[in-house]
mmCIF file of C-alpha atoms in Angstrom:
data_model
loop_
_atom_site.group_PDB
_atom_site.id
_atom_site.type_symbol
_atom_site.label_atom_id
_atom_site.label_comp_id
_atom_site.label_asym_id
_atom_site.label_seq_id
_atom_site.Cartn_x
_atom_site.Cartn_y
_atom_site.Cartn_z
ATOM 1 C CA UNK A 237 102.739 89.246 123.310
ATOM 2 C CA UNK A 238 99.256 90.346 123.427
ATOM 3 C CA UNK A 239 97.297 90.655 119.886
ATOM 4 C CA UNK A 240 95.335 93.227 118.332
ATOM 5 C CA UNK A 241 92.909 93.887 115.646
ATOM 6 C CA UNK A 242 92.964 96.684 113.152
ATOM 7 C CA UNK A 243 90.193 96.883 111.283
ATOM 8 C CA UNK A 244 88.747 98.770 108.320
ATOM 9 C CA UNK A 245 86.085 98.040 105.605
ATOM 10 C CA UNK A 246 88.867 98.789 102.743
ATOM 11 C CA UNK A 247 92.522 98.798 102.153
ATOM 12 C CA UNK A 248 93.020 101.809 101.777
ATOM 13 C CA UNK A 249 91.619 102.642 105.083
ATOM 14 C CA UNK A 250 94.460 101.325 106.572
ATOM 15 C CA UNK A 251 96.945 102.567 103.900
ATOM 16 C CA UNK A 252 96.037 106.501 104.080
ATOM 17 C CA UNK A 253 95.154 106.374 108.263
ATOM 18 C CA UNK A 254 96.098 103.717 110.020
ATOM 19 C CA UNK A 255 99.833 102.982 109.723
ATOM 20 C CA UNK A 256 101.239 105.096 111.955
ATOM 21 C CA UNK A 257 98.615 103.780 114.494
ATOM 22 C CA UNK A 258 99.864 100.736 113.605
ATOM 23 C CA UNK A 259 103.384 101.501 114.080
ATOM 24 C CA UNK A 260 102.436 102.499 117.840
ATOM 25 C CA UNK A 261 100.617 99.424 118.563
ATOM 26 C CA UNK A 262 103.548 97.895 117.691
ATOM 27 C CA UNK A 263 105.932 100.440 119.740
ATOM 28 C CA UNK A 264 103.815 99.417 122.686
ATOM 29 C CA UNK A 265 104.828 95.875 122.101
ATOM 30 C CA UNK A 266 101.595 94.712 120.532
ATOM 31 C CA UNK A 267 101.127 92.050 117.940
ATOM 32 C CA UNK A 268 99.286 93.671 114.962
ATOM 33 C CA UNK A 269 96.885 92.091 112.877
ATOM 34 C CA UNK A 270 94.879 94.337 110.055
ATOM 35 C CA UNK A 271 91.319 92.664 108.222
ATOM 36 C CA UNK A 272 90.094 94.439 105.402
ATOM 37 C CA UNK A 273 89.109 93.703 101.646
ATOM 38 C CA UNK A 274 91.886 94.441 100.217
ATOM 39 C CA UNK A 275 90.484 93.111 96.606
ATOM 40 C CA UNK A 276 87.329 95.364 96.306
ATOM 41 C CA UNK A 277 86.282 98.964 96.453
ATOM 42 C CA UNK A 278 89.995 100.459 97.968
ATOM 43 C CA UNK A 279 90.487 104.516 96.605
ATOM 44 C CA UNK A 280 93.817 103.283 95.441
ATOM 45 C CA UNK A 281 95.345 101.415 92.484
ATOM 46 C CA UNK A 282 95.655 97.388 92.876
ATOM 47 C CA UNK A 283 99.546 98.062 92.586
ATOM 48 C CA UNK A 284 99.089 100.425 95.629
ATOM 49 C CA UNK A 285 97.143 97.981 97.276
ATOM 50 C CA UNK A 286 100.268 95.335 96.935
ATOM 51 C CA UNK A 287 102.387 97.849 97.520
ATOM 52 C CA UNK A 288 100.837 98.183 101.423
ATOM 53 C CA UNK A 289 100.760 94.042 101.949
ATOM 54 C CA UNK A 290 104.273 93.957 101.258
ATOM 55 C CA UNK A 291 104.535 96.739 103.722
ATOM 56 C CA UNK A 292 102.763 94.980 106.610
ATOM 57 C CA UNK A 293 104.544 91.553 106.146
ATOM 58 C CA UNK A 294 107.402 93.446 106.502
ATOM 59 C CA UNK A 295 106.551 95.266 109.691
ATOM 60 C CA UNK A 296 105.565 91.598 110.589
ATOM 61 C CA UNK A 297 101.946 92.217 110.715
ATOM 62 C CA UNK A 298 98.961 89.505 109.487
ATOM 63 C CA UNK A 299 96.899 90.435 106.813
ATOM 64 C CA UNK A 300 93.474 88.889 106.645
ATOM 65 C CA UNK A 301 90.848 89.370 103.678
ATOM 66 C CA UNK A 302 87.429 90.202 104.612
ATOM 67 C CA UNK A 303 84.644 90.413 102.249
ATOM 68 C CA UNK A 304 83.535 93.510 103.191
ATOM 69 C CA UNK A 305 80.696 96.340 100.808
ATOM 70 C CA UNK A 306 81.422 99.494 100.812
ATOM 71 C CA UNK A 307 77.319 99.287 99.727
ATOM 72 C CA UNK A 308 75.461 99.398 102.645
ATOM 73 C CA UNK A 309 72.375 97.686 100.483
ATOM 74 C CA UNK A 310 74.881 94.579 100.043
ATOM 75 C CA UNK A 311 73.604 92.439 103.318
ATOM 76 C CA UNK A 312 74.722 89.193 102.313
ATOM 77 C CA UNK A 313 78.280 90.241 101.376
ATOM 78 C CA UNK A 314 78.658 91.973 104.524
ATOM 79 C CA UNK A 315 76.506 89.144 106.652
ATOM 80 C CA UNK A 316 79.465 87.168 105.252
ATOM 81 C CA UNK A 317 82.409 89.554 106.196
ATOM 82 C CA UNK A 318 80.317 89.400 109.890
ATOM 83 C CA UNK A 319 81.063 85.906 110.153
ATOM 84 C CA UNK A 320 84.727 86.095 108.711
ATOM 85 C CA UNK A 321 85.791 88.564 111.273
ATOM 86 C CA UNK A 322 83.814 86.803 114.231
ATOM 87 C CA UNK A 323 85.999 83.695 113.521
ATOM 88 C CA UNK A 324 88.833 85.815 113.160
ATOM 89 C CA UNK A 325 88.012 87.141 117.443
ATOM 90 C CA UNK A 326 87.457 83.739 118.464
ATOM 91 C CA UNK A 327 90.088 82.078 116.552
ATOM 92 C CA UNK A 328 92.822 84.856 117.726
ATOM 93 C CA UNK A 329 91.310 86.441 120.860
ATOM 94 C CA UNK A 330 92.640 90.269 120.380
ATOM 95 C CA UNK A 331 92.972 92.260 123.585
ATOM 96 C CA UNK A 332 90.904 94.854 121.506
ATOM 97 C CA UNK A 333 90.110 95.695 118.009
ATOM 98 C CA UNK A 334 90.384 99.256 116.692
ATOM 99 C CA UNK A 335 88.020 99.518 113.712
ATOM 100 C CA UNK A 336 87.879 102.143 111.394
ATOM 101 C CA UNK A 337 84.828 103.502 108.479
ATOM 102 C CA UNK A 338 80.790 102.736 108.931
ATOM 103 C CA UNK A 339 80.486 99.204 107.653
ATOM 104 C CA UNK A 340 83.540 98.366 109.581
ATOM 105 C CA UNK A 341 82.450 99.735 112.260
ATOM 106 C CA UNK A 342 79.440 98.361 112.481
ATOM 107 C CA UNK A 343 80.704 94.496 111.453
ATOM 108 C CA UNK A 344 83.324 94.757 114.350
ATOM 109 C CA UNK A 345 81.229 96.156 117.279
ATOM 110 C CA UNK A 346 78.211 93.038 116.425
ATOM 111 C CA UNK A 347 81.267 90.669 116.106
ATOM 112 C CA UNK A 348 83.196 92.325 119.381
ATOM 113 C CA UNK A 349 79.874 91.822 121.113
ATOM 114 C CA UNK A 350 79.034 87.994 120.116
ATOM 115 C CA UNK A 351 82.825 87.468 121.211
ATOM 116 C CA UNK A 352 83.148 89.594 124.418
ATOM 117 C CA UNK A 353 85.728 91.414 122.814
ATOM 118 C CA UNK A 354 86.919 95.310 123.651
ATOM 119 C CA UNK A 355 85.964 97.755 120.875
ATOM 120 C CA UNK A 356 87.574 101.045 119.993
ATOM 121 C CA UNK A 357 85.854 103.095 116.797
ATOM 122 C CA UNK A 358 87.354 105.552 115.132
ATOM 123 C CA UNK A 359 84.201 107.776 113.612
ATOM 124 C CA UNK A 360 86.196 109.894 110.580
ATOM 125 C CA UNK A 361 83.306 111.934 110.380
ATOM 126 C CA UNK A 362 79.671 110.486 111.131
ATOM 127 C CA UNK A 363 77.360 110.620 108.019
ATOM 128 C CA UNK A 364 74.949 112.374 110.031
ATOM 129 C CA UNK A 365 75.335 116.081 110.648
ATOM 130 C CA UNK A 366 74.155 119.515 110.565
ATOM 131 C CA UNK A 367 72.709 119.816 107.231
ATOM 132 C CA UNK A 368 73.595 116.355 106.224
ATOM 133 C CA UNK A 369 70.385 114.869 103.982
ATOM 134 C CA UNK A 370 67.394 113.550 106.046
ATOM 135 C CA UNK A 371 68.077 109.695 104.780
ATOM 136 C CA UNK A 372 71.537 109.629 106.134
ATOM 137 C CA UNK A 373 69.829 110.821 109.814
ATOM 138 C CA UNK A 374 67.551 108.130 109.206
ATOM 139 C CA UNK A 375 70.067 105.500 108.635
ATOM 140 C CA UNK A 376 73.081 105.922 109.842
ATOM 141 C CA UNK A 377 72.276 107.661 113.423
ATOM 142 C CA UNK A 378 69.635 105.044 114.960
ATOM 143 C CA UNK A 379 72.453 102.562 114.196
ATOM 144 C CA UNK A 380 75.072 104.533 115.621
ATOM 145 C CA UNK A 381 73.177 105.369 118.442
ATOM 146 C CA UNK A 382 72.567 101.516 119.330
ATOM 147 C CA UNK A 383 75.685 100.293 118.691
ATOM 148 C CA UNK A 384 77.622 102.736 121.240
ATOM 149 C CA UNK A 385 75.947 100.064 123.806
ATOM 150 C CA UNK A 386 78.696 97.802 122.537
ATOM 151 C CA UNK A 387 81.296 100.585 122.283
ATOM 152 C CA UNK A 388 84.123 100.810 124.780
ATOM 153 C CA UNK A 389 85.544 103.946 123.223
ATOM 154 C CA UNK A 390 84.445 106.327 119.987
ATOM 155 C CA UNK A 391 87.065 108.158 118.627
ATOM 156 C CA UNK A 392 86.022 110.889 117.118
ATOM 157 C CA UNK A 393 88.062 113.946 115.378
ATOM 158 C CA UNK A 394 85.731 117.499 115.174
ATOM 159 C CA UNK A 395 83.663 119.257 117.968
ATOM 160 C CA UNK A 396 79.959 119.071 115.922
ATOM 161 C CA UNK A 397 80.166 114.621 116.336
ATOM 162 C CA UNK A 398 82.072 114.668 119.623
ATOM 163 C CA UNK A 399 79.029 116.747 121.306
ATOM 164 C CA UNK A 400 76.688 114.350 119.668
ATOM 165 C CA UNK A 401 79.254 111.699 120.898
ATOM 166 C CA UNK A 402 79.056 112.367 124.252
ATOM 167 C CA UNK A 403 74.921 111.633 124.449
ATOM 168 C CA UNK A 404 75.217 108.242 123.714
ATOM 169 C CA UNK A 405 75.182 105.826 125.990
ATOM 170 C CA UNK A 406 77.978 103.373 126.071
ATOM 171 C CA UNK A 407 79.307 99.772 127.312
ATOM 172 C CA UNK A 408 80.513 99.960 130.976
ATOM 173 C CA UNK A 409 83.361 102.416 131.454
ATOM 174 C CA UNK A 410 82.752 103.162 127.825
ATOM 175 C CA UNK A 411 83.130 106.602 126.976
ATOM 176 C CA UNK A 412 83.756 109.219 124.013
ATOM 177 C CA UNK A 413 86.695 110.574 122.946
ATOM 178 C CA UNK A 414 87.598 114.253 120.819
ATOM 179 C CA UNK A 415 91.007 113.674 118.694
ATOM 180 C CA UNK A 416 90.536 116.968 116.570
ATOM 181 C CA UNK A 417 91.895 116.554 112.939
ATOM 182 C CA UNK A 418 89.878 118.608 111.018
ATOM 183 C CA UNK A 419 90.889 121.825 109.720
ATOM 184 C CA UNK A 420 94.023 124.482 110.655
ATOM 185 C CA UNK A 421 94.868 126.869 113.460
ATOM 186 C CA UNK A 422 93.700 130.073 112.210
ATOM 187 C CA UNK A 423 96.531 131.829 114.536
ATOM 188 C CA UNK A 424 99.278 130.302 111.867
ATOM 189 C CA UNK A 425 97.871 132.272 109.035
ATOM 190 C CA UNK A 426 97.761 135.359 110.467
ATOM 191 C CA UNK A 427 99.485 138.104 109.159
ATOM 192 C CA UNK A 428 103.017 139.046 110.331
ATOM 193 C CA UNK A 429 103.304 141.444 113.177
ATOM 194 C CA UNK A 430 105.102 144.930 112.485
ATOM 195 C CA UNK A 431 107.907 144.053 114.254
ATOM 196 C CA UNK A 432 111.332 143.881 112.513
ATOM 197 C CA UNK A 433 112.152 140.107 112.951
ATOM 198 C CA UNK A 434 108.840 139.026 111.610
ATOM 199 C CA UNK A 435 109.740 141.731 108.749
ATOM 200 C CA UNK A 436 112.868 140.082 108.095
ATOM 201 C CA UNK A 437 111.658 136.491 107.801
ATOM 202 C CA UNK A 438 108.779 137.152 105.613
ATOM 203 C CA UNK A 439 111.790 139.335 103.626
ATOM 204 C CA UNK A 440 113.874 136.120 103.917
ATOM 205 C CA UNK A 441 111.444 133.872 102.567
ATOM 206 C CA UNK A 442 109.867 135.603 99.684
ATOM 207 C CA UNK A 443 113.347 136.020 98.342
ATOM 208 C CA UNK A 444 113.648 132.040 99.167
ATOM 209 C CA UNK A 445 110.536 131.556 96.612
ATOM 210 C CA UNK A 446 111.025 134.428 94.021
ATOM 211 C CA UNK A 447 108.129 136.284 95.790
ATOM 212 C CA UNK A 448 107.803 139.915 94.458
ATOM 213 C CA UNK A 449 108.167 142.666 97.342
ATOM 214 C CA UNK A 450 104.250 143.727 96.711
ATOM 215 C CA UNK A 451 102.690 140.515 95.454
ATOM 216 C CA UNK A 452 99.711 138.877 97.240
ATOM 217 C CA UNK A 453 100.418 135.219 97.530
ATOM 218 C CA UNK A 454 98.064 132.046 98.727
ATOM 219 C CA UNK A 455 99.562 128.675 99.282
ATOM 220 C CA UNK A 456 97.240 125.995 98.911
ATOM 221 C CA UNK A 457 98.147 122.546 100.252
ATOM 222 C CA UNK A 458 96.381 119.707 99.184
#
């Protein structure tokens, strides 16, 4: 059974984005392995953190700590979590590792490189963008920009970083890819036609909710 790497700088990463990919790895017949920190700088509670390790030893997949920053000043923490998860290719040899958030991202693609390894990069949004502060051009795009050399595929999810995307210049075959999931399709939220069985459902389901006949409602889903 052929291995792969799933890799983000945090737990939580993984807990809030990654497990269905996870579960299709494995549908695919892929061994699953996920490195992250799961001690340090996670959005989610410590019990939430256990909570997702019990959760991945029961779908059978290996968790490995890495002693990843979410800083980008901390060098020498993340110099460290370069060599843990360079150890972890060699020691494993994925077929590919699909990393995930900018330190992770960065780690995996200098470690996929020392090791010959395949490299797919999910970009949730580059930091760099059309009105995005001049520092965040000035660091995080020349680094982007370089590493696509050693990207087989970026993953990205809105139009504005897959056009950007696209001009970079990547490993052979490498290549950019648009997986839109940002925002909602306008058409959805339309308003009902005039015709009587769109009449009858919006009748149907403001009686449903307690909806007044006349009353102007939002939903907001969060």
């Amino acid at each position: 059974m052929k291995r792969v790497l799933m890799l983000a700088s945090v737990a939580s990463m993984i807990d809030q984005f990654n497990m269905p990919n996870i579960a299709l790895l494995q549908k695919l017949g892929y061994q699953v392995d996920v490195a992250c920190n799961f001690i340090e700088g996670n959005t989610c509670s410590d019990a939430r953190v256990a909570e997702l390790k019990q959760k991945l030893q029961d779908m059978h997949v290996h968790c490995y700590q890495i002693d990843f920053a979410r800083n980008i000043k901390h060098m020498g923490q993340n110099m460290r979590a370069l060599r843990q998860v360079e150890g972890l290719m060699k020691q494993n040899g994925y077929a590919f590792c699909h990393c995930h958030s900018p330190i992770g991202g960065v780690v995996a693609r200098i470690a996929g490189h020392r090791t010959k390894m395949k490299v797919i990069y999910t970009a949730h949004g580059f930091h760099f963008y059309q009105g995005a502060p001049l520092v965040n051009w000035l660091v995080y795009y020349p680094v982007e920009k370089v590493l696509s050399r050693w990207t087989d595929v970026l993953i990205t999810i809105n139009h504005e970083d897959y056009r950007r995307a696209e001009k970079f210049r990547y490993k052979k075959q490498g290549k950019a890819e648009l997986i839109p999931g940002v925002g909602v399709d306008l058409q959805l939220f339309t308003p009902m036609g005039n015709n009587q069985g769109d009449n009858e459902k919006r009748d149907i389901l403001r009686r449903a909710w307690g909806i007044p006949e006349h009353a102007f409602h939002i939903v907001s889903a969060g």
